[in-house]
Coordinates of C-alpha atoms and ligand atoms in Angstrom, one line a residue:
M1 CA 37.1 139.9 113.5
C2 CA 34.0 139.5 111.4
G3 CA 33.3 136.3 109.6
I4 CA 31.9 136.1 106.1
V5 CA 30.3 133.1 104.2
G6 CA 28.7 132.8 100.8
Y7 CA 27.2 130.0 98.8
I8 CA 25.9 129.6 95.3
G9 CA 24.7 126.2 93.9
E10 CA 22.0 123.6 93.7
Q11 CA 21.3 123.3 97.4
E12 CA 19.2 125.4 99.7
A13 CA 21.7 127.9 101.0
C14 CA 20.5 128.9 104.4
Q15 CA 21.7 125.9 106.5
I16 CA 25.0 125.9 104.6
L17 CA 25.5 129.5 105.6
V18 CA 24.5 129.1 109.2
D19 CA 26.8 126.0 109.5
G20 CA 29.6 128.0 107.9
L21 CA 29.1 130.8 110.4
K22 CA 29.3 128.3 113.3
K23 CA 32.7 127.3 112.0
L24 CA 33.8 130.9 112.2
E25 CA 32.5 131.5 115.7
Y26 CA 36.0 131.2 117.1
R27 CA 36.7 134.6 115.4
G28 CA 34.5 136.3 118.0
Y29 CA 31.3 138.2 117.2
D30 CA 28.5 140.1 118.7
S31 CA 25.7 139.7 116.0
A32 CA 25.0 137.6 113.0
G33 CA 22.9 137.6 109.8
V34 CA 22.2 136.0 106.5
A35 CA 20.7 137.2 103.2
L36 CA 19.1 134.8 100.7
L37 CA 18.2 135.6 97.1
N38 CA 15.1 134.1 95.7
E39 CA 12.3 135.1 93.2
N40 CA 10.8 137.6 95.7
G41 CA 14.0 139.5 96.1
I42 CA 16.6 139.4 98.9
D43 CA 15.5 138.0 102.3
V44 CA 17.7 139.5 105.0
R45 CA 17.5 138.1 108.6
K46 CA 19.8 139.3 111.3
S47 CA 20.0 139.6 115.1
V48 CA 22.3 140.8 117.8
G49 CA 23.8 138.1 120.0
K50 CA 25.0 134.6 119.3
L51 CA 24.1 132.4 116.4
K52 CA 21.5 130.8 118.6
A53 CA 19.5 134.1 118.4
L54 CA 19.8 134.1 114.6
E55 CA 18.7 130.4 114.5
C56 CA 15.6 131.2 116.6
A57 CA 14.8 134.1 114.2
L58 CA 15.0 131.6 111.3
E59 CA 13.2 128.8 113.0
N60 CA 9.6 129.4 111.9
C61 CA 10.3 130.6 108.4
V62 CA 13.6 129.6 106.9
P63 CA 14.5 131.9 104.0
R64 CA 14.7 130.1 100.7
G65 CA 17.3 130.5 98.0
H66 CA 20.2 128.8 96.3
L67 CA 22.4 131.8 96.6
G68 CA 23.2 133.6 99.8
I69 CA 25.7 135.4 102.1
G70 CA 26.1 135.4 105.8
H71 CA 28.1 137.3 108.4
T72 CA 29.2 137.3 112.0
R73 CA 30.0 140.9 113.2
W74 CA 32.7 142.0 115.5
A75 CA 31.7 145.7 116.0
T76 CA 34.2 148.3 114.8
H77 CA 31.9 151.2 113.9
G78 CA 28.6 151.4 115.9
R79 CA 27.6 149.3 118.9
P80 CA 26.4 145.8 118.6
S81 CA 22.6 145.9 117.6
D82 CA 20.1 144.4 115.2
E83 CA 20.4 147.6 113.0
N84 CA 24.2 147.4 112.9
A85 CA 24.3 143.7 112.2
H86 CA 25.1 142.6 108.6
P87 CA 23.9 142.1 105.9
H88 CA 23.3 145.8 104.9
S89 CA 21.3 146.9 101.9
D90 CA 21.2 149.9 99.6
C91 CA 18.2 152.3 99.4
T92 CA 16.3 150.0 96.9
G93 CA 16.9 146.8 98.9
K94 CA 18.1 145.3 95.6
L95 CA 21.8 145.2 96.7
T96 CA 22.9 143.5 99.9
V97 CA 26.4 143.4 101.3
V98 CA 28.5 141.8 104.0
H99 CA 31.9 143.2 104.9
N100 CA 34.9 142.5 107.0
G101 CA 37.5 145.3 107.7
I102 CA 37.5 149.0 108.2
I103 CA 36.6 151.6 105.6
E104 CA 38.7 154.4 106.7
N105 CA 37.2 157.2 104.6
Y106 CA 33.6 156.1 105.3
M107 CA 32.6 159.4 106.9
A108 CA 33.7 161.4 103.7
L109 CA 31.9 158.8 101.5
K110 CA 28.8 158.9 103.7
E111 CA 28.6 162.7 103.5
R112 CA 28.9 162.4 99.7
L113 CA 26.2 159.8 99.5
V114 CA 23.8 161.5 101.9
S115 CA 24.2 164.7 99.8
E116 CA 23.2 162.6 96.8
G117 CA 20.0 161.5 98.6
H118 CA 21.0 158.1 100.1
E119 CA 19.3 157.2 103.3
F120 CA 21.2 155.3 106.0
K121 CA 19.7 152.9 108.6
S122 CA 22.8 151.9 110.6
E123 CA 25.9 153.5 112.1
T124 CA 28.3 151.1 110.2
D125 CA 31.0 151.8 107.7
T126 CA 29.6 148.8 105.8
E127 CA 26.4 150.4 104.9
V128 CA 28.4 153.0 103.0
A129 CA 29.7 150.2 100.7
A130 CA 26.1 149.2 99.9
H131 CA 25.1 152.7 98.9
L132 CA 28.4 153.4 97.1
V133 CA 27.9 150.3 94.9
E134 CA 24.3 151.5 94.4
S135 CA 25.5 154.9 93.2
Y136 CA 27.6 153.2 90.5
Y137 CA 25.2 150.4 89.6
N138 CA 24.1 150.4 86.0
G139 CA 23.3 146.8 85.3
D140 CA 26.9 145.5 85.8
L141 CA 27.4 144.6 89.4
A142 CA 31.1 143.6 89.0
E143 CA 31.9 147.0 87.4
A144 CA 30.0 148.9 90.2
V145 CA 31.9 147.0 92.9
R146 CA 35.2 147.7 91.2
K147 CA 34.4 151.4 91.1
A148 CA 33.3 151.4 94.7
A149 CA 36.4 149.5 95.8
R150 CA 38.6 152.1 94.1
D151 CA 36.9 154.8 96.2
M152 CA 37.3 153.0 99.5
E153 CA 40.4 153.4 101.7
G154 CA 41.3 151.0 104.4
S155 CA 40.7 147.3 104.5
F156 CA 37.8 145.2 103.2
A157 CA 36.5 141.9 102.2
L158 CA 33.2 142.9 100.6
V159 CA 30.7 140.4 99.3
I160 CA 27.6 141.6 97.5
I161 CA 24.5 140.1 95.8
A162 CA 21.9 141.8 93.6
T163 CA 18.4 140.9 92.7
D164 CA 19.0 142.0 89.1
E165 CA 21.9 139.5 88.7
P166 CA 20.6 136.4 90.5
D167 CA 23.2 134.1 89.1
K168 CA 26.3 135.5 90.9
I169 CA 28.0 136.6 94.0
V170 CA 30.6 139.4 93.6
A171 CA 33.4 139.8 96.1
A172 CA 36.3 142.2 96.5
R173 CA 39.1 142.3 99.0
R174 CA 42.0 144.5 100.2
H175 CA 43.9 143.5 103.4
S176 CA 41.0 141.5 104.8
P177 CA 40.9 137.7 104.3
L178 CA 38.7 136.1 101.7
V179 CA 39.0 132.6 100.3
I180 CA 36.9 130.9 97.6
G181 CA 35.9 127.2 97.9
L182 CA 35.5 125.4 94.6
G183 CA 32.8 122.7 94.4
K184 CA 31.1 120.9 91.6
G185 CA 28.2 123.0 90.3
E186 CA 28.5 125.0 93.4
N187 CA 31.0 127.4 95.0
Y188 CA 31.6 128.9 98.4
L189 CA 33.4 131.8 99.9
A190 CA 34.4 132.7 103.4
S191 CA 36.8 134.5 105.6
D192 CA 38.7 131.3 106.1
V193 CA 38.5 127.7 104.9
A194 CA 37.1 126.4 108.2
A195 CA 33.6 127.6 107.0
F196 CA 33.4 125.3 104.0
L197 CA 36.0 122.6 104.7
K198 CA 33.4 119.8 104.9
H199 CA 32.2 120.7 101.4
T200 CA 35.5 121.2 99.5
R201 CA 39.2 121.4 100.1
K202 CA 39.9 123.0 96.7
V203 CA 40.4 126.8 97.2
L204 CA 41.4 130.0 95.6
F205 CA 43.0 132.7 97.8
A206 CA 42.2 136.0 96.3
D207 CA 45.0 138.6 96.4
D208 CA 44.7 142.2 97.6
D209 CA 42.7 144.5 95.2
T210 CA 41.1 141.5 93.5
L211 CA 37.5 141.2 92.5
A212 CA 35.8 137.8 92.1
V213 CA 32.6 137.0 90.2
I214 CA 31.4 133.7 91.5
T215 CA 28.7 131.7 89.7
R216 CA 27.6 128.1 90.1
D217 CA 30.0 126.9 87.5
G218 CA 33.1 129.1 87.9
V219 CA 35.0 131.9 89.3
T220 CA 36.5 134.9 87.4
L221 CA 39.1 137.0 89.1
T222 CA 40.0 140.5 87.9
D223 CA 42.0 143.4 89.3
L224 CA 40.1 146.6 90.2
N225 CA 40.5 147.9 86.6
G226 CA 38.8 144.8 85.2
N227 CA 41.9 143.0 83.9
V228 CA 41.6 139.2 84.3
V229 CA 43.9 137.7 86.9
E230 CA 45.0 134.1 86.7
K231 CA 45.3 132.3 90.0
A232 CA 45.9 128.6 90.6
A233 CA 43.6 126.6 92.9
Q234 CA 45.2 125.0 96.0
T235 CA 44.2 121.9 98.0
I236 CA 44.0 122.4 101.8
E237 CA 45.3 119.6 103.9
W238 CA 44.4 121.1 107.4
D239 CA 41.8 119.4 109.6
A240 CA 38.9 121.6 110.8
A241 CA 40.5 122.7 114.1
M242 CA 43.7 123.6 112.3
A243 CA 41.8 125.6 109.8
E244 CA 40.3 127.8 112.5
R245 CA 43.7 128.6 113.7
G246 CA 44.9 129.5 110.2
G247 CA 47.2 126.5 110.1
Y248 CA 48.9 127.4 113.4
E249 CA 49.0 124.9 116.2
H250 CA 47.6 127.4 118.8
F251 CA 45.7 130.6 118.7
M252 CA 48.5 132.2 120.6
L253 CA 51.0 131.6 117.8
K254 CA 48.4 132.8 115.2
E255 CA 47.8 135.9 117.2
I256 CA 51.5 136.6 117.6
H257 CA 51.8 136.4 113.8
E258 CA 48.8 138.7 113.3
Q259 CA 50.6 141.6 114.9
P260 CA 51.9 143.3 111.8
R261 CA 48.3 143.3 110.4
A262 CA 46.9 144.4 113.8
L263 CA 49.4 147.2 114.1
R264 CA 48.6 148.4 110.6
E265 CA 44.8 148.3 111.3
T266 CA 45.3 150.3 114.5
M267 CA 47.3 153.0 112.6
R268 CA 44.9 153.2 109.8
G269 CA 43.1 156.6 109.5
R270 CA 45.2 158.0 112.3
L271 CA 48.7 158.1 110.8
A272 CA 49.6 158.1 107.1
P273 CA 52.9 158.6 105.3
D274 CA 51.6 161.4 103.2
K275 CA 50.1 163.4 106.1
D276 CA 52.3 165.6 108.4
F277 CA 49.9 165.2 111.4
I278 CA 48.2 162.5 113.4
E279 CA 44.5 162.3 113.6
L280 CA 42.7 160.9 116.6
P281 CA 39.0 161.7 116.2
G282 CA 37.8 159.2 118.8
I283 CA 39.7 160.9 121.6
N284 CA 37.0 163.5 121.9
L285 CA 39.2 166.2 123.4
T286 CA 39.5 169.7 122.0
E287 CA 42.9 171.2 121.5
D288 CA 42.2 173.6 124.4
E289 CA 41.4 170.6 126.6
I290 CA 44.6 168.8 125.6
K291 CA 46.6 172.0 126.4
K292 CA 45.0 172.2 129.8
I293 CA 46.0 168.7 130.9
D294 CA 48.5 168.8 133.7
R295 CA 48.5 165.2 134.9
I296 CA 47.6 161.9 133.3
I297 CA 46.6 158.8 135.3
M298 CA 46.6 155.5 133.5
I299 CA 44.5 152.6 134.8
A300 CA 45.0 149.0 133.7
C301 CA 45.6 145.4 134.9
G302 CA 48.2 142.8 133.8
T303 CA 49.5 143.1 130.3
A304 CA 47.6 146.3 129.8
Y305 CA 49.3 147.7 132.8
H306 CA 52.7 146.9 131.2
A307 CA 51.5 148.8 128.1
S308 CA 50.8 151.8 130.5
M309 CA 54.4 151.6 131.8
A310 CA 55.8 152.1 128.3
G311 CA 53.0 154.7 127.6
K312 CA 54.2 156.7 130.6
Y313 CA 57.7 156.9 129.2
A314 CA 56.5 157.9 125.7
I315 CA 54.1 160.6 126.9
E316 CA 56.4 162.1 129.5
Q317 CA 59.3 162.2 127.0
L318 CA 57.3 163.7 124.1
C319 CA 54.8 165.9 125.9
R320 CA 56.3 166.6 129.3
I321 CA 53.0 165.8 131.1
P322 CA 53.5 163.9 134.3
V323 CA 52.0 160.5 134.1
E324 CA 51.0 158.2 137.0
I325 CA 50.3 154.6 136.3
D326 CA 48.2 152.4 138.5
V327 CA 47.4 148.8 138.7
A328 CA 43.6 149.3 138.7
S329 CA 43.0 147.2 141.8
E330 CA 45.2 149.5 143.8
L331 CA 44.0 152.9 142.4
R332 CA 40.9 153.4 144.4
Y333 CA 42.5 152.6 147.7
R334 CA 45.1 155.3 147.4
D335 CA 42.7 158.2 147.0
P336 CA 44.4 159.6 143.9
I337 CA 44.7 163.3 143.4
V338 CA 42.5 164.2 140.5
D339 CA 40.9 167.4 139.2
D340 CA 39.4 168.7 136.0
R341 CA 42.9 169.1 134.5
T342 CA 43.6 165.4 135.0
L343 CA 43.1 163.0 132.1
G344 CA 42.4 159.4 132.9
I345 CA 43.5 156.8 130.3
V346 CA 42.0 153.4 130.8
I347 CA 43.6 150.5 129.0
S348 CA 41.7 147.2 128.6
Q349 CA 41.6 144.7 125.8
S350 CA 38.2 143.5 126.9
G351 CA 36.9 146.8 128.2
E352 CA 35.2 144.7 130.9
T353 CA 37.9 144.1 133.5
L354 CA 36.0 145.0 136.7
D355 CA 39.0 146.5 138.6
T356 CA 39.8 148.7 135.6
V357 CA 36.2 149.8 135.1
V358 CA 35.9 150.6 138.9
G359 CA 39.2 152.6 138.6
L360 CA 37.7 154.5 135.6
R361 CA 34.6 155.4 137.7
E362 CA 36.7 156.6 140.6
V363 CA 38.8 158.9 138.5
K364 CA 35.8 160.2 136.5
E365 CA 33.8 160.9 139.7
K366 CA 36.7 163.1 140.9
G367 CA 36.4 165.3 137.8
A368 CA 38.8 163.9 135.2
K369 CA 38.0 163.3 131.5
I370 CA 38.5 159.7 130.5
V371 CA 39.8 158.2 127.3
A372 CA 39.6 154.4 126.9
I373 CA 41.9 152.3 124.9
T374 CA 40.1 149.1 124.2
N375 CA 39.6 146.3 121.7
V376 CA 35.9 145.8 122.1
V377 CA 33.4 148.2 120.7
G378 CA 30.5 148.9 123.1
S379 CA 32.4 147.4 126.1
M380 CA 31.9 148.9 129.5
A381 CA 35.1 150.9 129.4
A382 CA 34.1 152.3 125.9
R383 CA 30.6 153.2 127.1
E384 CA 31.6 154.9 130.3
S385 CA 34.5 157.0 128.9
D386 CA 34.4 160.4 127.3
G387 CA 36.5 159.3 124.3
V388 CA 37.5 155.9 122.9
L389 CA 40.5 154.9 120.9
Y390 CA 40.0 151.4 119.6
T391 CA 42.9 148.9 119.1
Y392 CA 42.0 147.1 115.9
A393 CA 43.6 143.8 116.9
G394 CA 40.5 141.7 116.2
P395 CA 39.3 139.2 118.8
E396 CA 42.1 137.8 121.0
I397 CA 41.2 134.2 121.7
A398 CA 44.3 132.9 123.5
V399 CA 44.2 133.8 127.2
A400 CA 47.7 135.2 127.1
S401 CA 47.5 138.6 125.5
T402 CA 49.8 139.3 122.6
K403 CA 48.4 141.4 119.8
A404 CA 46.3 143.4 122.2
Y405 CA 49.5 144.5 124.0
T406 CA 51.3 145.7 120.9
T407 CA 48.3 147.5 119.6
Q408 CA 47.8 149.1 123.0
L409 CA 51.3 150.4 122.7
M410 CA 50.6 151.7 119.2
V411 CA 47.6 153.7 120.5
L412 CA 49.7 155.1 123.4
Y413 CA 52.4 156.1 120.9
L414 CA 49.8 157.8 118.8
I415 CA 48.4 159.7 121.8
A416 CA 51.9 160.8 122.8
M417 CA 52.6 162.1 119.3
Y418 CA 49.2 163.7 119.0
F419 CA 49.6 165.5 122.3
A420 CA 53.1 166.6 121.4
Q421 CA 51.7 167.9 118.1
V422 CA 48.9 169.9 119.8
R423 CA 51.1 171.2 122.7
G424 CA 54.1 171.9 120.4
T425 CA 56.5 170.0 122.6
I426 CA 58.6 168.5 119.8
S427 CA 60.0 170.1 116.7
P428 CA 58.2 169.5 113.3
Q429 CA 61.4 167.6 112.2
R430 CA 61.4 165.3 115.2
A431 CA 57.7 164.7 114.8
A432 CA 58.2 163.7 111.1
E433 CA 61.0 161.3 112.1
L434 CA 58.8 159.7 114.7
R435 CA 55.8 159.4 112.4
Q436 CA 58.0 157.6 109.8
A437 CA 59.4 155.3 112.5
L438 CA 56.0 154.4 113.8
W439 CA 54.7 153.8 110.2
D440 CA 57.6 151.4 109.7
L441 CA 56.9 149.4 112.9
P442 CA 54.6 146.8 111.4
Q443 CA 57.0 146.0 108.7
L444 CA 59.8 145.5 111.3
A445 CA 57.5 143.2 113.2
E446 CA 57.2 141.2 110.0
V447 CA 61.0 140.9 109.8
I448 CA 61.1 139.4 113.3
L449 CA 58.2 137.0 112.4
N450 CA 59.9 135.9 109.2
D451 CA 62.7 134.2 111.0
Y452 CA 62.8 133.4 114.7
Q453 CA 65.0 130.3 114.8
S454 CA 67.2 131.8 117.5
V455 CA 64.1 132.1 119.8
I456 CA 63.2 128.5 119.2
A457 CA 66.7 127.4 119.8
A458 CA 66.8 129.3 123.1
A459 CA 63.5 127.9 124.2
D460 CA 64.8 124.4 123.5
R461 CA 67.7 125.0 125.7
Y462 CA 66.1 126.8 128.6
Y463 CA 62.6 125.2 129.0
C464 CA 63.9 122.9 131.6
F465 CA 65.8 125.5 133.6
N466 CA 64.6 126.5 137.1
G467 CA 63.5 130.0 136.2
F468 CA 63.7 133.1 134.0
L469 CA 64.8 136.5 135.0
Y470 CA 64.0 139.4 132.6
M471 CA 66.0 142.6 133.2
A472 CA 65.9 145.9 131.3
R473 CA 66.1 149.6 131.9
G474 CA 64.0 152.6 130.9
I475 CA 61.1 152.1 128.7
N476 CA 61.9 148.4 128.3
L477 CA 61.3 147.7 131.9
A478 CA 57.7 147.2 130.6
S479 CA 59.1 144.5 128.2
A480 CA 60.9 142.7 131.1
L481 CA 57.7 142.6 133.2
E482 CA 55.6 141.5 130.2
G483 CA 58.1 138.8 129.1
A484 CA 58.1 137.4 132.6
L485 CA 54.3 137.4 132.8
K486 CA 54.0 135.6 129.5
I487 CA 56.3 132.8 130.7
K488 CA 54.5 132.5 134.0
E489 CA 51.0 132.4 132.4
I490 CA 51.5 129.6 129.9
S491 CA 54.5 127.5 131.1
Y492 CA 53.9 127.9 134.9
M493 CA 57.6 128.5 135.4
H494 CA 59.0 130.9 137.9
A495 CA 59.9 134.2 136.1
E496 CA 60.5 137.7 137.3
G497 CA 60.9 141.0 135.5
Y498 CA 63.3 143.5 137.1
A499 CA 64.8 146.9 136.5
A500 CA 68.4 145.9 135.8
G501 CA 69.7 148.5 138.3
E502 CA 67.8 146.6 141.1
M503 CA 69.7 143.4 140.5
K504 CA 72.2 144.0 143.2
H505 CA 69.4 144.9 145.6
G506 CA 68.2 141.4 145.8
P507 CA 67.4 139.3 142.7
I508 CA 71.1 138.6 141.9
A509 CA 71.0 136.2 144.8
M510 CA 68.9 133.8 142.7
I511 CA 71.4 133.5 139.9
D512 CA 73.0 130.1 139.4
P513 CA 73.6 127.8 136.4
T514 CA 69.9 126.7 136.3
F515 CA 68.6 130.2 136.1
V516 CA 68.5 132.1 132.8
T517 CA 68.5 135.9 132.4
V518 CA 66.9 137.6 129.5
A519 CA 68.6 141.0 129.1
V520 CA 67.0 143.7 126.9
T521 CA 69.9 145.7 125.6
V522 CA 68.4 148.0 123.0
Q523 CA 68.6 151.3 124.9
S524 CA 71.5 153.5 123.9
K525 CA 71.8 155.6 127.1
T526 CA 72.0 152.6 129.4
Y527 CA 73.7 150.2 127.1
D528 CA 77.0 150.1 129.0
K529 CA 75.2 149.7 132.3
M530 CA 73.3 146.7 130.9
L531 CA 76.6 145.2 129.8
G532 CA 77.7 145.6 133.4
N533 CA 74.6 143.8 134.6
I534 CA 75.2 141.0 132.2
R535 CA 78.7 140.6 133.4
E536 CA 77.5 140.3 136.9
V537 CA 75.1 137.5 136.0
K538 CA 77.8 135.7 134.0
A539 CA 80.2 136.0 137.0
R540 CA 77.7 134.1 139.0
A541 CA 77.5 131.3 136.5
G542 CA 74.1 132.4 135.2
E543 CA 73.3 132.1 131.5
V544 CA 72.2 135.2 129.5
I545 CA 70.1 135.7 126.4
A546 CA 70.4 139.2 125.1
I547 CA 67.7 140.9 123.0
A548 CA 69.8 143.3 120.9
Y549 CA 69.6 145.4 117.8
N550 CA 70.7 144.0 114.4
G551 CA 74.3 145.0 113.9
D552 CA 75.3 144.8 117.6
T553 CA 78.0 142.2 117.1
G554 CA 79.8 143.2 120.3
I555 CA 77.0 141.8 122.5
K556 CA 78.0 138.3 121.5
D557 CA 81.1 138.6 123.7
Y558 CA 78.9 139.1 126.8
A559 CA 75.8 137.0 126.3
D560 CA 75.5 133.2 125.7
R561 CA 72.8 133.8 123.1
V562 CA 71.6 136.8 121.2
I563 CA 68.2 137.3 119.7
Y564 CA 68.4 140.2 117.2
I565 CA 65.6 142.6 116.3
P566 CA 65.6 145.5 113.8
Q567 CA 66.4 149.0 115.0
T568 CA 63.7 151.5 115.7
E569 CA 63.2 154.6 117.8
E570 CA 63.9 153.9 121.4
I571 CA 60.3 154.8 122.6
F572 CA 58.9 152.3 120.0
S573 CA 61.2 149.5 120.9
P574 CA 58.9 147.8 123.4
A575 CA 56.5 146.9 120.5
L576 CA 59.3 145.0 118.8
V577 CA 61.0 143.6 121.9
A578 CA 57.6 142.1 122.9
I579 CA 57.5 139.7 119.9
P580 CA 60.6 137.5 120.6
L581 CA 59.5 137.5 124.3
Q582 CA 56.0 136.3 123.3
L583 CA 57.6 133.7 121.1
M584 CA 60.0 132.6 123.8
A585 CA 57.1 132.1 126.2
Y586 CA 55.2 130.2 123.5
F587 CA 58.0 127.8 122.7
V588 CA 59.1 127.2 126.3
A589 CA 55.5 126.3 127.1
H590 CA 55.3 124.2 124.0
N591 CA 58.3 122.2 125.1
R592 CA 56.8 121.8 128.6
G593 CA 53.4 120.7 127.5
P594 CA 50.7 122.8 129.2
A595 CA 47.5 123.9 127.4
I596 CA 48.9 127.0 125.8
D597 CA 45.7 128.8 124.7
Q598 CA 43.8 128.2 128.0
P599 CA 46.2 128.1 130.9
R600 CA 45.1 126.8 134.2
N601 CA 43.5 129.1 136.7
L602 CA 43.2 132.0 134.3
A603 CA 40.2 133.7 132.6
K604 CA 40.4 135.8 129.5
T605 CA 38.4 138.6 131.2
V606 CA 38.4 139.1 134.9
T607 CA 35.0 140.4 135.8
V608 CA 35.3 140.1 139.6
E609 CA 37.3 142.4 141.9
Ligands
F6R701 C1 48.0 138.6 130.3 C2 46.6 139.0 130.2 C3 46.0 139.7 131.4 C4 45.2 140.9 130.9 C5 44.5 141.5 132.1 C6 43.7 142.8 131.7 O1 48.4 137.9 129.1 O2 45.9 138.8 129.3 O3 47.0 140.2 132.3 O4 46.0 141.8 130.3 O5 43.6 140.6 132.7 O6 42.7 142.4 130.7 P1 42.0 143.5 129.9 O7 43.0 144.1 129.0 O8 40.9 142.8 129.1 O9 41.5 144.6 130.9

């Protein structure tokens, strides 16, 4: 996710901004820039690439000014480039903004602004904010930003400076992080405290829909109607490394906790409670093309492959289109049957996994249209596909994938429901129920993350066992495989995921008192069968942890421990089941001691075949 910094005070701002951006590098970025306000106006410098590139651009002529803003960009709209890098300015060059988040209605706003004569230089949603503020500016920057913020849908942390008001920085936020650092005769702001921790530990966390006017000597907070908001300052105790991780011990835990937000971001603009249809503009397929599809091939590796397993269930169930799933490294060697009625869906967090990209090319060459589901704008998978649906998870730093997985599931659910809508394969009433259930998913994820003592207790008991077996049926077979992969990756323990019906065909031989079985029991149709499988494990002195729905008190008679999750539609359950399994892997690994964020022998992106 993008990083924002700002400074106003006695000192030259440029180095403070660049140092702050360096502290935000962990958030991931593809370009960077700063804007300094001085007596000549606003001096904007920016460049694609790492901060080194920006530093080189600044080297021979450092912009001066005691007030400035800076930004590291993680592309969401428009590829990484100098033009798309922030800061962005209005038509006059007198207003300059940086922004983190996604302005959902930016196309509509842009059309309005273009019709009013505004000229755009970039492909970003952020530039819309600059022109929007310009359209309202009448000598009162705070009021113009308030009006613009009221027009904007989606998420934003918006920071803006104006040559006509050289004594202030104005910032507004909704759903994207923004924290203000309070100094003496100087003030800071940033996406997180890591950026200014060496200058001050006294901070103000702005609430959603708050606007801040920051001067050298103070900060005034108002709501978007201009009413003053009182907010007490807090003192941060974290060290710098802890601050980067938002107070969490590891990035993996932070990213697990980011899932409700990531799911919401991924739904935004595609699904809304007041709309009785799903919109997927990025998919780039006409309704006729969608109706023509007679086979889908999904291509992915590792965790993304597990997402495709769940996606297959959802699409086949809702759309009645046959779906083949392939581990990308196998696809090209089986000479898949593909023609122009085949749709290839490529799933890759990085968009750069070589096997996946090679699989994409194979299927494309044979005549299929390709849609990519990826987290990285401008990645190879995005560039080479006909349509792209981004997961707005933000950069995933821990090697073990968590929020990328659940957001990939979210996009697959949206595709399934969109295709069902276009092909008319589910009734309007069923479609409405599913839309509501999907809309509720982030909030249910929050419920799990608010209290997971039962997971920690289970991890404390089982971390020294000999191995884990994950069993499930139906769509949650994906969860079983993903749960086992998470444990293997970060705790180096033996773990397997199995279809519960296969237990008797081999794996049950492994069961003994040192082997724990995690049974996912949230499927109604196969519930009794799962109870039978649990009984079989218990009869062989194995211990069982059940992942069950709230209210299933009967399961306690079968399993040694139960981890409860809230109920949802069966096809969406993998997105909730994943969370306790991720947490289990995390706390088991935590007890065993390996380097959780960077497990041995693994790379975040596998760019070799
Ligand atoms: C597991 C994990 C890997 C990736 C796989 C594909 O936690 O991270 O299995 O899912 O390497 O990576 P992407 O999605 O970048 O193609």
